[in-house]
C-alpha cells in the first residue's frame, strides 16, 4: 500500500479545513466558560445529534467491532447494542430533566441534587475520577487504534502517530472549544461515514474476497454471521445477550451510554436551545448510532475472515507489527491497506475525522470537569472567566499528553472496554433513580462509586482462587452481575443508614427539575404541610409514557438494525417482515410522542 498525491491532497485538505474552523470560532469560544464548554446553550438538535454520532464514531470503534465479530461473531456486538435501551430512556425521560436543571456540567448536578460537604466532595472527586482517570482511559483506547492504523497502513512508529495526530487535535480543541468541536463534528460525520461505506463496498467486492455471495458462503464466516448467539450454547447466550439486555444497560456506567444520560451526552443536552432540542438531539443520535452505522464495519469484519482467517495470517502479512498488539482488532486496519488511490485517501481522512472528533470531545468534556467542578469549586472560587478559559486550554493539553502516554502501553481496545464496564458496574441504578426517589443521598453515590471499583479490582486480583460449590471456577459472565449485586446492596444499605438530604435541598431540586412521580410523595406532603407548593398537583407524570416510547423506540431502531442485516444476508421474507415492523413502530411512536408533548 502506498499513498499517492491524490491521497495526500484529500488528507491534508481535510485537516486544513478542521484547523480553519477551530481558528475561526476561537475568538467567540474564548469569551467565557459558558461559550467555551456549552456554546452559550444555543445549539439546535440536528447539529448536536450529528456531533454525538461523530463523537462515538472513533478510530477504535471499527477495530472493536471487528474484534467482537472475529471472536464471538456478529452477536458479540450486543455488548454495546444493549446500551440502546438506556439511550432511548435518556431521550424520552431524562433529556428534558437535564435541560431543565440548567447546570453547566453533569458534575454540577451533585450540588443541585445533594447538599453539604458530601455533595462537594462527590462533585470534586468525581470530576477528576471521570474527567481525568476514565477520560484518559477512553482516549487512550482511541489513540491505540490510531497507532495500529498508523503502523499497518503507513508504517509509522507508535510515537510518530501519537505526535502527529495528537498535536493537530489538541491545537484545534484548545483554541476552538465546544463550538469548534460541534461545528467540525458535522463535517467529520459525513467524511467518516463516506469512508466507512466506501471501504465496505470496495473491500467486499475486491478479488481476494469475491463479493458478498462468496463471503456468505464461507464456512468460517457462516459461524460468525448470526445476529443472535447460539441458544444451545448457554454460556455464550448468557454472556453475549442476556447479561447485556437484563443487567448491563441499566447498571453500568460507560462513556456515551450512561444510564440516565451523563458525560459528553449530557454536555450536548445542556448546550441545546431548550428541552425539545435536547430530546430531538439524543433521539437523532440513537437512530444514527445503532441503526445506520454498524453494518459497514461488520461487513469489513466478515470479509477480513476470508482474507485473514486467523492471527497467523495477519502476522505473515505484517511481520513488522509488534507481537503485543497483534490481536483480532488489527484485521480492520489490515483490510484497509488494500484500498485503491483516492478511496484510500478518503478512508484515511475518515479515520482521522473519527479520531479527531472523539478525542476533541473528550478533551473539551474532561476539561469542563476540571475547570467547572474542580478548579472553580475546590481551588479558586473567585477565578475570572479569562483565567478559567486558560485553565481549560491548559488542561486540554495535559489530558492529551496523559492519554497518549497511556496508549503507548496498551495492547487491545477490548481491555479498556471491559475495565470501564466493570468499574461502573452497580452504579447505573442510582443514576436512574436519583431523579425520582428523594431518599437517595450523596453518600449513596460515594459508596457505590468506591465499592464498584474496589470489588472489581478484587475480582481481577483473586479471580483464580474464586470457586463455585462444585469446585469449578466462576464462568466469565458471572463477574459482572456479582459486582452489580454486591455494589447495589452496599449503596442501598448506605442510603437507609445515613441521613436523607435536607428538605430545603430537595425542595430546590424539585422546583427546578419537576421530575414528578410517587418517589417524591413524602416530600410533597412535607412541603404542603409547610405551605410550600412544589408544582401543580394535577400535573400528569410523563415517565410512564416515556417508558412506553422507549420500548416502541427500541423496536423501531433494533428493527432497522436487524432488517438491514437480513437484507444483506439475503433473508428477504424476514427482512420484509422486520421492515414492516419498523413502519408500524414509527407510526406508534409518533402517536405516543404527540401525547407526551402535551404533558411537557
mmCIF file of C-alpha atoms in Angstrom, residues 19 22 36 167-178 180-181 356 359-361 363-364 392-393 396 400:
data_model
loop_
_atom_site.group_PDB
_atom_site.id
_atom_site.type_symbol
_atom_site.label_atom_id
_atom_site.label_comp_id
_atom_site.label_asym_id
_atom_site.label_seq_id
_atom_site.Cartn_x
_atom_site.Cartn_y
_atom_site.Cartn_z
ATOM 1 C CA UNK A 19 -7.983 23.680 11.798
ATOM 2 C CA UNK A 22 -11.146 25.854 15.107
ATOM 3 C CA UNK A 36 -16.027 27.509 25.732
ATOM 4 C CA UNK A 167 -0.679 17.709 18.036
ATOM 5 C CA UNK A 168 -3.255 18.622 15.388
ATOM 6 C CA UNK A 169 -6.177 17.571 17.575
ATOM 7 C CA UNK A 170 -5.048 19.314 20.736
ATOM 8 C CA UNK A 171 -4.391 22.609 18.898
ATOM 9 C CA UNK A 172 -7.836 22.544 17.310
ATOM 10 C CA UNK A 173 -9.541 21.514 20.578
ATOM 11 C CA UNK A 174 -7.759 24.038 22.786
ATOM 12 C CA UNK A 175 -8.491 27.063 20.621
ATOM 13 C CA UNK A 176 -11.952 26.170 19.282
ATOM 14 C CA UNK A 177 -13.698 24.999 22.437
ATOM 15 C CA UNK A 178 -17.063 23.270 22.317
ATOM 16 C CA UNK A 180 -15.375 24.298 17.295
ATOM 17 C CA UNK A 181 -15.933 20.660 18.285
ATOM 18 C CA UNK A 356 -10.261 13.983 15.981
ATOM 19 C CA UNK A 359 -10.599 12.997 21.121
ATOM 20 C CA UNK A 360 -11.672 16.650 20.796
ATOM 21 C CA UNK A 361 -14.986 15.886 22.519
ATOM 22 C CA UNK A 363 -10.752 16.784 25.765
ATOM 23 C CA UNK A 364 -13.398 19.513 25.986
ATOM 24 C CA UNK A 392 -9.435 24.848 30.271
ATOM 25 C CA UNK A 393 -6.919 25.162 27.458
ATOM 26 C CA UNK A 396 -6.870 20.118 27.403
ATOM 27 C CA UNK A 400 -3.906 14.820 25.568
#
